[in-house]
Coordinates of C-alpha atoms in Angstrom, one line a residue:
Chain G
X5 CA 0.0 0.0 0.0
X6 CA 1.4 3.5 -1.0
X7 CA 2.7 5.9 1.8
X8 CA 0.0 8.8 2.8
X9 CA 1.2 11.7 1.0
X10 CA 2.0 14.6 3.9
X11 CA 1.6 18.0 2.8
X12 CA 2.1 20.9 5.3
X13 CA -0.6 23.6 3.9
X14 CA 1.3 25.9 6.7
X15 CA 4.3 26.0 4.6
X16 CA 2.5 26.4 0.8
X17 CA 3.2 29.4 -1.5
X18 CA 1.5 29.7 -4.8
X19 CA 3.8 29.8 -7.4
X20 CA 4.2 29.8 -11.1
X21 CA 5.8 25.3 -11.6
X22 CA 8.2 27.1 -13.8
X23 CA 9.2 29.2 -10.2
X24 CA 8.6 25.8 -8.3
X25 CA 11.0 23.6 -10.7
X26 CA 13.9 26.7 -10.5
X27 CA 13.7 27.1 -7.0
X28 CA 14.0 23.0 -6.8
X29 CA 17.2 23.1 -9.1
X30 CA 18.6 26.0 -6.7
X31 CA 18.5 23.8 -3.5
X32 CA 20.0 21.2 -5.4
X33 CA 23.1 23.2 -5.6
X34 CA 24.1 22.7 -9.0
X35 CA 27.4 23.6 -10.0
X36 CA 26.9 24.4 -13.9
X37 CA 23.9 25.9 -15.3
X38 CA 23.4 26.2 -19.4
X39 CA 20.2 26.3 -21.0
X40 CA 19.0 28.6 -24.3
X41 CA 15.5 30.0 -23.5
X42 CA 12.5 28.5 -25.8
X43 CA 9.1 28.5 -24.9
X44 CA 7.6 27.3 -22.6
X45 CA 11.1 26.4 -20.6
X46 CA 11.7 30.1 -20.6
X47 CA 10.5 31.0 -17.4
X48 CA 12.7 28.4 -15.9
X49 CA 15.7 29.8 -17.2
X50 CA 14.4 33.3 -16.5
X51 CA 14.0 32.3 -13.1
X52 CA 17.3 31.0 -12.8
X53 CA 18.9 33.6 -14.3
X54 CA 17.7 35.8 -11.5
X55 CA 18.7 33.6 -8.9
X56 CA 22.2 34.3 -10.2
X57 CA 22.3 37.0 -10.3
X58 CA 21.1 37.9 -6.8
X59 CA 24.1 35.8 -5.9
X60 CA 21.7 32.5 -4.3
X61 CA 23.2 29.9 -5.8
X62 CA 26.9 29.3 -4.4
X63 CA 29.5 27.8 -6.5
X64 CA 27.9 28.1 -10.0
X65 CA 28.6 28.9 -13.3
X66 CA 25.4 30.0 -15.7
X67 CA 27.0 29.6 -19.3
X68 CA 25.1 31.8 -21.9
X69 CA 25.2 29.3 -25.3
X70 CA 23.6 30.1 -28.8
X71 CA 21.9 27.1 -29.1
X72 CA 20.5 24.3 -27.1
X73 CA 22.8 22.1 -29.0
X74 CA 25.6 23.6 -27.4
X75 CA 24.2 23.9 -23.8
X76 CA 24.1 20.8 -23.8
X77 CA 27.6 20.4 -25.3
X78 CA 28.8 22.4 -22.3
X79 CA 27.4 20.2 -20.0
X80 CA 29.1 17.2 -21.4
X81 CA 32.4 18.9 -20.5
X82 CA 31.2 20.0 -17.1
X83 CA 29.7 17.1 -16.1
X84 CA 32.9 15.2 -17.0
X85 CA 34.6 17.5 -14.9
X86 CA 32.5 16.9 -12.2
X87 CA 30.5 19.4 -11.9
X88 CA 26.6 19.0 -11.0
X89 CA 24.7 19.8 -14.3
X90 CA 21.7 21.4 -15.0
X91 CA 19.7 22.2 -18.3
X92 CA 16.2 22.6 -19.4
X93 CA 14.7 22.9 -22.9
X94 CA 11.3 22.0 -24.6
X95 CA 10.1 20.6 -28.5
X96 CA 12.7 22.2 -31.3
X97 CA 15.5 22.4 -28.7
X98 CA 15.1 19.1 -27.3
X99 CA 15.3 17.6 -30.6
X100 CA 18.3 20.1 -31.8
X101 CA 20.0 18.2 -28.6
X102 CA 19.5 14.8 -29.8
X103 CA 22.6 14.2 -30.7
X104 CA 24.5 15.5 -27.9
X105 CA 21.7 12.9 -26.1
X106 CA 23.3 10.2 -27.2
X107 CA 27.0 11.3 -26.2
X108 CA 25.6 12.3 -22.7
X109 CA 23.9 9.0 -22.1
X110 CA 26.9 7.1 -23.3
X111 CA 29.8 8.7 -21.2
X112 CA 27.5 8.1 -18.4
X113 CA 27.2 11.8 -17.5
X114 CA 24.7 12.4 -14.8
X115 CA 23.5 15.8 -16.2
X116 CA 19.4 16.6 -14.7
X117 CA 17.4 18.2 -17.4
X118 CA 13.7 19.6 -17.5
X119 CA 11.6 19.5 -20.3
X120 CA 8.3 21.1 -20.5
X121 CA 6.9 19.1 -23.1
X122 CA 5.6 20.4 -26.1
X123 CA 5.0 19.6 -29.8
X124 CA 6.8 19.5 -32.4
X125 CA 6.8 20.9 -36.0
X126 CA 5.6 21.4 -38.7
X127 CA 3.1 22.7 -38.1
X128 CA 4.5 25.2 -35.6
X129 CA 3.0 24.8 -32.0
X130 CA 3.7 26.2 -29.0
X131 CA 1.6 24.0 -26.9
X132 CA 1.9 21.1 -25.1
X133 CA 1.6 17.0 -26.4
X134 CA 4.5 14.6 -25.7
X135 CA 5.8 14.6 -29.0
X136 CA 9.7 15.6 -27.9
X137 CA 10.8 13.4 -25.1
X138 CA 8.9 10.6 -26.6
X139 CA 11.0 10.9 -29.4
X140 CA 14.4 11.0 -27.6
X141 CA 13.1 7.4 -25.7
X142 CA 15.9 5.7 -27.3
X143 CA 18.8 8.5 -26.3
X144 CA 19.7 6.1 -23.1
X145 CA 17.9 9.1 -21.0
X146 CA 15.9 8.6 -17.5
X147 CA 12.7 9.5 -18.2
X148 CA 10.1 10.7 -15.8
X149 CA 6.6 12.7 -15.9
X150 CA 5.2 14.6 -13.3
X151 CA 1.2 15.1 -12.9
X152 CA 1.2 18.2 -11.3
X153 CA 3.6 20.8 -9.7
X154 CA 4.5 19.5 -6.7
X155 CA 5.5 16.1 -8.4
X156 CA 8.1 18.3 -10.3
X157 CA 9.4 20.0 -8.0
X158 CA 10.0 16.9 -5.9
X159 CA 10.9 15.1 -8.8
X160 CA 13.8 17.3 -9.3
X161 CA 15.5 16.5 -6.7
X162 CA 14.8 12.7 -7.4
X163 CA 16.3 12.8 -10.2
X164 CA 19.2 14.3 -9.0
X165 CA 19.8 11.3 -6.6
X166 CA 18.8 8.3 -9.4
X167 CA 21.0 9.5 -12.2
X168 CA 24.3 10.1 -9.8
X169 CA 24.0 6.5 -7.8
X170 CA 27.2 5.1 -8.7
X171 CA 25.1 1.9 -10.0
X172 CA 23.3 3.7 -12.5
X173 CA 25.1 7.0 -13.7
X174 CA 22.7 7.9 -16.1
X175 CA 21.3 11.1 -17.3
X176 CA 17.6 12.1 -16.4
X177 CA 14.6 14.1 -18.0
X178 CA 12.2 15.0 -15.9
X179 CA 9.3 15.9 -18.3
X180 CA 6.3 19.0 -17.1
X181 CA 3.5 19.3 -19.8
X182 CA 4.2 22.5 -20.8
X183 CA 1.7 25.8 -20.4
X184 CA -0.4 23.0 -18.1
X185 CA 2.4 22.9 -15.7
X186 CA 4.9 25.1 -16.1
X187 CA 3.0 28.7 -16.6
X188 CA 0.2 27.4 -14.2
X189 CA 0.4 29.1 -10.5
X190 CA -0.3 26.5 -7.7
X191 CA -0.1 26.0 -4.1
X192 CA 3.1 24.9 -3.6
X193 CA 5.8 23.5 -0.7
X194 CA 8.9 24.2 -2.2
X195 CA 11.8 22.2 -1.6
X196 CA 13.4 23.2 1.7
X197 CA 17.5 24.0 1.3
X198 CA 18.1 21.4 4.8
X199 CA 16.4 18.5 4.0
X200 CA 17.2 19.0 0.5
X201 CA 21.2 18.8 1.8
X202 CA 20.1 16.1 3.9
X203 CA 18.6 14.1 1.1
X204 CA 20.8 15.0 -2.2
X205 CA 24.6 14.7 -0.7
X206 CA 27.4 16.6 -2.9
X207 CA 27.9 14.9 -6.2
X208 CA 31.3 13.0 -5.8
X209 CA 32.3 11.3 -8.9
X210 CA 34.6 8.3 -9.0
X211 CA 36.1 9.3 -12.8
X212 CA 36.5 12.9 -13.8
X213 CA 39.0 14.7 -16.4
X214 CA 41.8 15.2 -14.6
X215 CA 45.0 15.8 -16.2
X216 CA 47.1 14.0 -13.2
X217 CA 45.1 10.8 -13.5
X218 CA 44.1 10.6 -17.1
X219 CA 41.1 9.0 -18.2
X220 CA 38.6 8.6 -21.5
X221 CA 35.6 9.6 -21.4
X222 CA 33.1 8.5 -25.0
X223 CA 36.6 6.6 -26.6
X224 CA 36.0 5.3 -29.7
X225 CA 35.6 2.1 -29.8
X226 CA 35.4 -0.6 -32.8
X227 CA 33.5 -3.5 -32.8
X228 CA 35.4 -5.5 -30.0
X229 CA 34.8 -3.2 -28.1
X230 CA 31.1 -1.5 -29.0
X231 CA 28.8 -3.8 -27.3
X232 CA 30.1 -3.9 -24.1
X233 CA 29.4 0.0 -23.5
X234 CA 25.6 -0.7 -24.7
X235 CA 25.6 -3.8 -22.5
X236 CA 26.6 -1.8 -19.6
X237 CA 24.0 0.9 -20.3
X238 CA 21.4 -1.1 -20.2
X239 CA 22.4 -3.1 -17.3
X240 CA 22.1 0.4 -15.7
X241 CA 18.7 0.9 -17.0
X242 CA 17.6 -2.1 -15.3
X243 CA 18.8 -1.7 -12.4
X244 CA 17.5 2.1 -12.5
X245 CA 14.2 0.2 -12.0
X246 CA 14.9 -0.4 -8.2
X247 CA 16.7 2.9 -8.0
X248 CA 13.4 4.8 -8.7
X249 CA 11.1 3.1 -6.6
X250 CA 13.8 3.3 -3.7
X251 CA 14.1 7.1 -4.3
X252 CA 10.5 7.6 -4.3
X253 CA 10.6 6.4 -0.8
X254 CA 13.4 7.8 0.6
X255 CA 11.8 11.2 -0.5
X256 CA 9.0 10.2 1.5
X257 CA 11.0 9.5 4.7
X258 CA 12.5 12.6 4.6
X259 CA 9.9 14.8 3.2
X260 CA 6.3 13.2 4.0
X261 CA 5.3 13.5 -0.1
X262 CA 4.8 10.6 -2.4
X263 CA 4.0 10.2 -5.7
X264 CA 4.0 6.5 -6.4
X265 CA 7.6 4.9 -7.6
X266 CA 7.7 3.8 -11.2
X267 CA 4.1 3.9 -11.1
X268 CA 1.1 5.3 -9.3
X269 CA -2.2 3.6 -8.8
X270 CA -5.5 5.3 -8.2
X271 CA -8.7 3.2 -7.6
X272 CA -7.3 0.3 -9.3
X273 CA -8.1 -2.6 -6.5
X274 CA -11.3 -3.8 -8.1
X275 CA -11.3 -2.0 -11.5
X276 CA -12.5 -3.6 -14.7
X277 CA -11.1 -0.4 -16.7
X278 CA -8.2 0.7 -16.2
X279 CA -7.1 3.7 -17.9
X280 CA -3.3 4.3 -18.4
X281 CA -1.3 7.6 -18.8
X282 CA 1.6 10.3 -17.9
X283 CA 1.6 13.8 -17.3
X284 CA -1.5 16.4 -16.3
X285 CA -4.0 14.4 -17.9
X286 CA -3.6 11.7 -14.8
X287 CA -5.4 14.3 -12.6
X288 CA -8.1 14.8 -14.8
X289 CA -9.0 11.1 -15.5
X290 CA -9.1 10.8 -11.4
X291 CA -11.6 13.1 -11.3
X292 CA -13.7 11.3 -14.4
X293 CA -13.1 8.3 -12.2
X294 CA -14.4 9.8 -9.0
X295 CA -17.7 10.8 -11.0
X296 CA -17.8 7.1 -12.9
X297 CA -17.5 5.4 -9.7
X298 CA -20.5 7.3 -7.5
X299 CA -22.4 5.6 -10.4
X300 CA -21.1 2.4 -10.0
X301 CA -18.5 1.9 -12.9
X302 CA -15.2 -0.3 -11.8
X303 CA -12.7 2.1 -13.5
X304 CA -9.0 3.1 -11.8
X305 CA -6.4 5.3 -13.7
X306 CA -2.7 3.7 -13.5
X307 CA -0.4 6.8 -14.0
X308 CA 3.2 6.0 -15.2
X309 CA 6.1 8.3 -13.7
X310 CA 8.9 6.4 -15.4
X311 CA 8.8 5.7 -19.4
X312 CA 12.5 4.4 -19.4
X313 CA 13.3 2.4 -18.3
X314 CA 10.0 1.2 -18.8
X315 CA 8.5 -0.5 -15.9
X316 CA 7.2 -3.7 -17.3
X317 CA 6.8 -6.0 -14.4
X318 CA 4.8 -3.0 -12.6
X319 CA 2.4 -2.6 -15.1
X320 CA 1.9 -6.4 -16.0
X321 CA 1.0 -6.8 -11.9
X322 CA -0.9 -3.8 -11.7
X323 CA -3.2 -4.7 -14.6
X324 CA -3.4 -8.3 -14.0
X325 CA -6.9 -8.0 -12.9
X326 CA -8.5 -5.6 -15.2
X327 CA -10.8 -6.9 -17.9
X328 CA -10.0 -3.8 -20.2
X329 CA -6.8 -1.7 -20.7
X330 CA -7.2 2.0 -22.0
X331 CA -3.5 3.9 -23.2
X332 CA -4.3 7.7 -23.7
X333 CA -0.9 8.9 -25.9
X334 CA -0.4 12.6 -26.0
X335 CA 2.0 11.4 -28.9
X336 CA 2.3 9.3 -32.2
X337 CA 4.8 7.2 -33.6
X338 CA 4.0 7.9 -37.3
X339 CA 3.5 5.0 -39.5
X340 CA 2.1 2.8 -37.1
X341 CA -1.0 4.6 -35.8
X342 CA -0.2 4.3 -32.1
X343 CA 1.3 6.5 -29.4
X344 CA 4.2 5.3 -27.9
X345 CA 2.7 4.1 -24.3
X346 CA 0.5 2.0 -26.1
X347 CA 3.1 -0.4 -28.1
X348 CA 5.3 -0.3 -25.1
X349 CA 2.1 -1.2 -22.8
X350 CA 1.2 -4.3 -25.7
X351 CA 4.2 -5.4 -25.9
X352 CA 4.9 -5.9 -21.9
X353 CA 1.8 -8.1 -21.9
X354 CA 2.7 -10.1 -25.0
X355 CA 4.1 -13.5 -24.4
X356 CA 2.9 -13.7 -20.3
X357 CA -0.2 -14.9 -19.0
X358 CA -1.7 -11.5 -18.6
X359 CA -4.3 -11.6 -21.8
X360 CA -6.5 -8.5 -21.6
X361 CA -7.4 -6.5 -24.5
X362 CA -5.5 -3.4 -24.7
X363 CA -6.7 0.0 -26.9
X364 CA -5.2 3.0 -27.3
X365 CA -6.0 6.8 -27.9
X366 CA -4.2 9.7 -29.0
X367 CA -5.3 12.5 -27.6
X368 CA -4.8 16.3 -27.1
X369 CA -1.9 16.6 -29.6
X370 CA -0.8 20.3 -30.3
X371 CA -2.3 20.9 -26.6
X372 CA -5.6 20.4 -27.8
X373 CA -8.2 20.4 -24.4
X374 CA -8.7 17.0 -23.4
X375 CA -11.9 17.7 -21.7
X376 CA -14.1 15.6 -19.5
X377 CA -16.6 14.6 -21.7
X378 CA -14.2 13.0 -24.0
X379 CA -12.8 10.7 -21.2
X380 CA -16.1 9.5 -20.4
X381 CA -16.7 8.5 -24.0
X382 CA -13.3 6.6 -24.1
X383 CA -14.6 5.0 -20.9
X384 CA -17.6 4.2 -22.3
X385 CA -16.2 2.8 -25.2
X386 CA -14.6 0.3 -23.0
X387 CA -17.0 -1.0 -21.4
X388 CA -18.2 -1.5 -24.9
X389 CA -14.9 -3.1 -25.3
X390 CA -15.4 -5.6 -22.6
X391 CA -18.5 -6.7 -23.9
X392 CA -17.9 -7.7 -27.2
X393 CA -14.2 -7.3 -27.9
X394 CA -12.2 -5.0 -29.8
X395 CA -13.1 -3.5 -32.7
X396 CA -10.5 -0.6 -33.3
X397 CA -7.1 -1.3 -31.6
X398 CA -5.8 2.4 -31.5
X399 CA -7.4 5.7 -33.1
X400 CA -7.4 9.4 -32.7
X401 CA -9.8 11.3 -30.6
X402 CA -11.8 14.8 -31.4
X403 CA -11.3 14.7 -35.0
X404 CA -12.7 17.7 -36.8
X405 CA -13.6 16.0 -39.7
X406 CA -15.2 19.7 -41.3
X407 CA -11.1 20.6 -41.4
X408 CA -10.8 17.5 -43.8
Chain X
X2 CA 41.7 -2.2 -22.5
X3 CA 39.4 -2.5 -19.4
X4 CA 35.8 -0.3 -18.9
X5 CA 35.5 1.0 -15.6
X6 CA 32.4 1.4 -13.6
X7 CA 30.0 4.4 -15.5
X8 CA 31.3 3.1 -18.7
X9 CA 34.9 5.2 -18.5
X10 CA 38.1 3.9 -20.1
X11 CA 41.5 4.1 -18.8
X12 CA 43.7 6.6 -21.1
X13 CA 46.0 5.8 -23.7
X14 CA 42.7 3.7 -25.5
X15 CA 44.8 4.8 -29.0
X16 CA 47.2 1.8 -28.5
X17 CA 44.4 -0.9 -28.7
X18 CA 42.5 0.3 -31.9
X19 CA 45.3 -1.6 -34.5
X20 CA 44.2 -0.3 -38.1
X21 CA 46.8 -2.3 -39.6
X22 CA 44.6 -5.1 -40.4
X23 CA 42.3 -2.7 -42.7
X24 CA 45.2 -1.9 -44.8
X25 CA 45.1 -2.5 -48.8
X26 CA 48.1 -0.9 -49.7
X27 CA 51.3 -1.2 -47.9
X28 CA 53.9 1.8 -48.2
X29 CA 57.2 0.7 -49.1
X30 CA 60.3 3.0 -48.3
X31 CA 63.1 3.6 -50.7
X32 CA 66.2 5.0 -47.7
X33 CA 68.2 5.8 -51.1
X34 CA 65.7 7.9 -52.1
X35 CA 65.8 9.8 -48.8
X36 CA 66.2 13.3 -47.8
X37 CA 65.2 13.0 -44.3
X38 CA 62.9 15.8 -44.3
X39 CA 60.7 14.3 -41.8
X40 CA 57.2 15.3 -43.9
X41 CA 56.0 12.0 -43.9
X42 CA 56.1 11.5 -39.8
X43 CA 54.2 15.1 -40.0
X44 CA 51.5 14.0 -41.9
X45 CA 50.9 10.4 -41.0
X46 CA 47.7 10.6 -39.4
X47 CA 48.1 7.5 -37.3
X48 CA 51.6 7.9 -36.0
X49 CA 52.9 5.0 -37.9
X50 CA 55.8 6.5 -38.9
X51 CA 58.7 6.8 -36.3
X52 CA 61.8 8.0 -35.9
X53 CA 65.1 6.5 -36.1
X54 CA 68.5 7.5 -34.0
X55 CA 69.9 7.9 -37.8
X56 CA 67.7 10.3 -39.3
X57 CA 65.7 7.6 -41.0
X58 CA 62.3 6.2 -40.5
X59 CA 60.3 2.9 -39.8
X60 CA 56.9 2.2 -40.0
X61 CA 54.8 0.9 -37.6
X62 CA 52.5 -1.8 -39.8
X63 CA 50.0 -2.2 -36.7
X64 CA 48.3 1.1 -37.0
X65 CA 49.7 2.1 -40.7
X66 CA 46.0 1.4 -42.5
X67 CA 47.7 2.4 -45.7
X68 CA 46.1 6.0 -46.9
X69 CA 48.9 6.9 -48.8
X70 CA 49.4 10.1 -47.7
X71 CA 53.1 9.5 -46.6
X72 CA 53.7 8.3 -50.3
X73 CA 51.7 11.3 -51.9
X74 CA 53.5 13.7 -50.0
X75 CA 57.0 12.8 -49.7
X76 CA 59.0 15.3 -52.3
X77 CA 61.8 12.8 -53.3
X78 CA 59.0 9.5 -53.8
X79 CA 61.0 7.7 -51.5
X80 CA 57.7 5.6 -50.1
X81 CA 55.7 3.9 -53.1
X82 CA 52.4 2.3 -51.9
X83 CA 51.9 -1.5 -53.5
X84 CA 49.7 -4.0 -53.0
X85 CA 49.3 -5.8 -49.5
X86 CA 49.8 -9.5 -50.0
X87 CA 47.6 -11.2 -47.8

């Protein structure tokens, strides 16, 4: 059974999340700070800009770049160094990163970054789907989704502790639906700077450049010696698993909040439906459910705070039960009609004993509303579902066919 | 060559990446020929080419992969490239 979560209303401020996450990065202590501004990260940055320039964050460096291709570049060498990174960017930039992703992932760096999700182009859009991380997923990055402000705040300093355990050294996103979370003002407790020390030691790397005690960092290496690096990546994302879960509840000792580990559960214990998904959305589906259930209908919401490593044996226990499984994707992977959650979902279940039907939905791309009345339709379709099978496997939702 | 824990290497990673078996062409040198003027060792772009108390040279056939630039660049054609017999 999940930990109670503990919040002290005495101690809430409202705040912009964009304030929440910056403030979160500042009691982290970070060393190295380099991020390019894009919307709607920009407050972030703005944020921590400030902070810097009033002098509250000891022992840092804020490197003004000309791209989010070479903040990220910066942080490679910092982070080698071993300095406590810090970035945060959003759609366009993520993706001009991508290939600094892979370098980061694959010298093991521990660098923290923030993305406020958004969508991609063409056609331009400022607004929030999961398009971006989703398609980094294969970058070697940590990935995590917050459902509302506090979670990302908190999460922040999660991540912090995950990516530098010297089992996994991997980097971490921690992914905020952009606009919905990060321009949003909400009661807040923001990280506090003593139990954040408390929690989040100084990062002390075993390997850093050193020109005493030489070392490589990203060698190149030919085919004898290729795999082995891959190997030991993934062996990292594995074991990342346990590292998450354990986090989550060392958080909790120290700071009374929980979120749920790799995953969270909500009214799942005797649900027919459940309905899966990551990010904002997760708080409105609970209160869909909360409205479905004073009228009787079996139907839990299974949020998922970690897409990689993907928590397969979670999900396959936490489903087990269920008679239907609904995916809501804020994402596509073009060419084979589904969003990402959904395929990874399927193929968890695929060769076990779990045999429930699965469906998917992609929903509110290009920050399109996902409004109540919708979720009750996919709900209802479900039950349809259960009934007398599956009819369509995965399909958009709200699709103005007058556009057309 | 050894990973270490977080997927670093220990330095010096060059001396294990032998290129000599991709070679096609093998440079062959002509000490007659040559002037000493050391371009070749300048240019080699995998060090192959070393030194010699005497002022000559001697390649290094583990890491020489055979581009030819030492043969293209020498001014006296000292080094002529011909085919590796395998």
């Amino acid at each position: 059974m999940a930990p109670e979560n503990k919040l002290d209303k005495s101690k809430m401020v409202v705040v912009e999340g964009s304030y929440a996450v910056a403030h979160a990065v500042k009691v982290c202590r970070p060393n190295v700070i380099s991020a390019y501004p894009i919307t709607p990260q920009t407050h972030i940055v703005e944020d921590l800009s400030q902070f810097m320039a009033d002098g509250e964050i000891p022992n840092c460096e804020y490197i003004n770049v000309e791209s989010e291709f070479s903040a990220l570049s910066a942080l490679v060498g910092s982070s080698a160094a071993g300095a406590r990174c810090y970035s945060a960017t959003t759609s366009q930039g993520l993706e001009l990163m991508h290939e600094v992703l892979f370098n980061v992932a694959g010298m093991r760096l521990p660098v923290m970054m923030t993305i406020a999700n958004r969508a991609v182009s063409a056609p331009i859009s400022i607004w929030n789907d999961h398009q971006d991380a989703i398609s980094q997923r294969d970058t070697g990055w940590i990935q995590l989704y917050a459902e509302n402000t506090q979670e990302i705040s908190d999460m922040t300093a999660q991540a912090y502790k995950i990516s530098e355990d010297k089992d996994i050294l991997l980097p971490s996103m921690t992914c905020m639906d952009g606009f919905i979370l990060s321009h949003v003002y909400e009661p807040v407790v923001l990280l506090e700077q003593d139990l954040t020390d408390e929690f989040l030691p100084t990062y002390e790397p075993d390997h850093v450049l050193d020109p005493k005690n030489p070392v490589s960092f990203g060698a190149f290496a030919d085919p004898n010696y290729y795999t082995e690096f891959r190997y030991l990546q993934e062996q990292a994302m594995q074991k990342a698993l346990k590292k998450i879960e354990d986090v989550a509840n060392e958080f909790y000792d120290v700071y009374g909040r929980y979120y749920g580990g790799l995953i969270d559960e909500y009214r799942t214990d005797d649900a027919d439906i459940i309905i899966m998904a990551m990010g904002s959305i997760v708080g409105t589906i609970k209160d869909v459910i909360d409205k479905l259930r004073d009228r009787n209908v079996k139907v839990g919401v299974l949020k998922v705070r970690s897409f990689r490593p993907f928590p397969v044996e979670a999900i396959k226990n936490a489903v087990k039960d269920a008679k239907v499984v609904v995916v809501l994707d804020k994402n596509i992977s073009l060419g084979l009609n589904e969003g990402a959650l959904f395929t990874e979902t399927k193929s968890s279940l695929y060769n076990t004993d779990v045999r429930i039907p699965v469906v998917g939905y992609m929903i509110g791309h290009g920050g399109r509303d996902i409004k109540v009345d919708t979720i009750e339709k996919i709900i209802d379709e479900a039950t349809e579902v259960m009934k007398t099978g599956i009819k369509i496997e995965s399909q958009f939702t709200d699709v103005k066919e007058e556009l057309l | 060559m050894k990973i270490l824990p977080g997927g670093v290497c220990e330095a010096g990673t060059t001396r294990v990446n032998k290129t000599g078996g991709w070679r096609t062409f093998k440079p062959v040198y002509d000490y007659d020929k040559c002037i000493k003027c050391k371009l070749c060792e300048l240019l080699c772009p995998d060090s192959s080419i070393n030194p010699r108390d005497d002022g000559f040279f001697e390649f290094d056939y583990e890491f020489c992969k055979g581009c030819g630039i030492c043969a293209n660049e020498c001014p006296k054609d000292a080094i002529t490239m011909v085919l590796e017999e395998k």
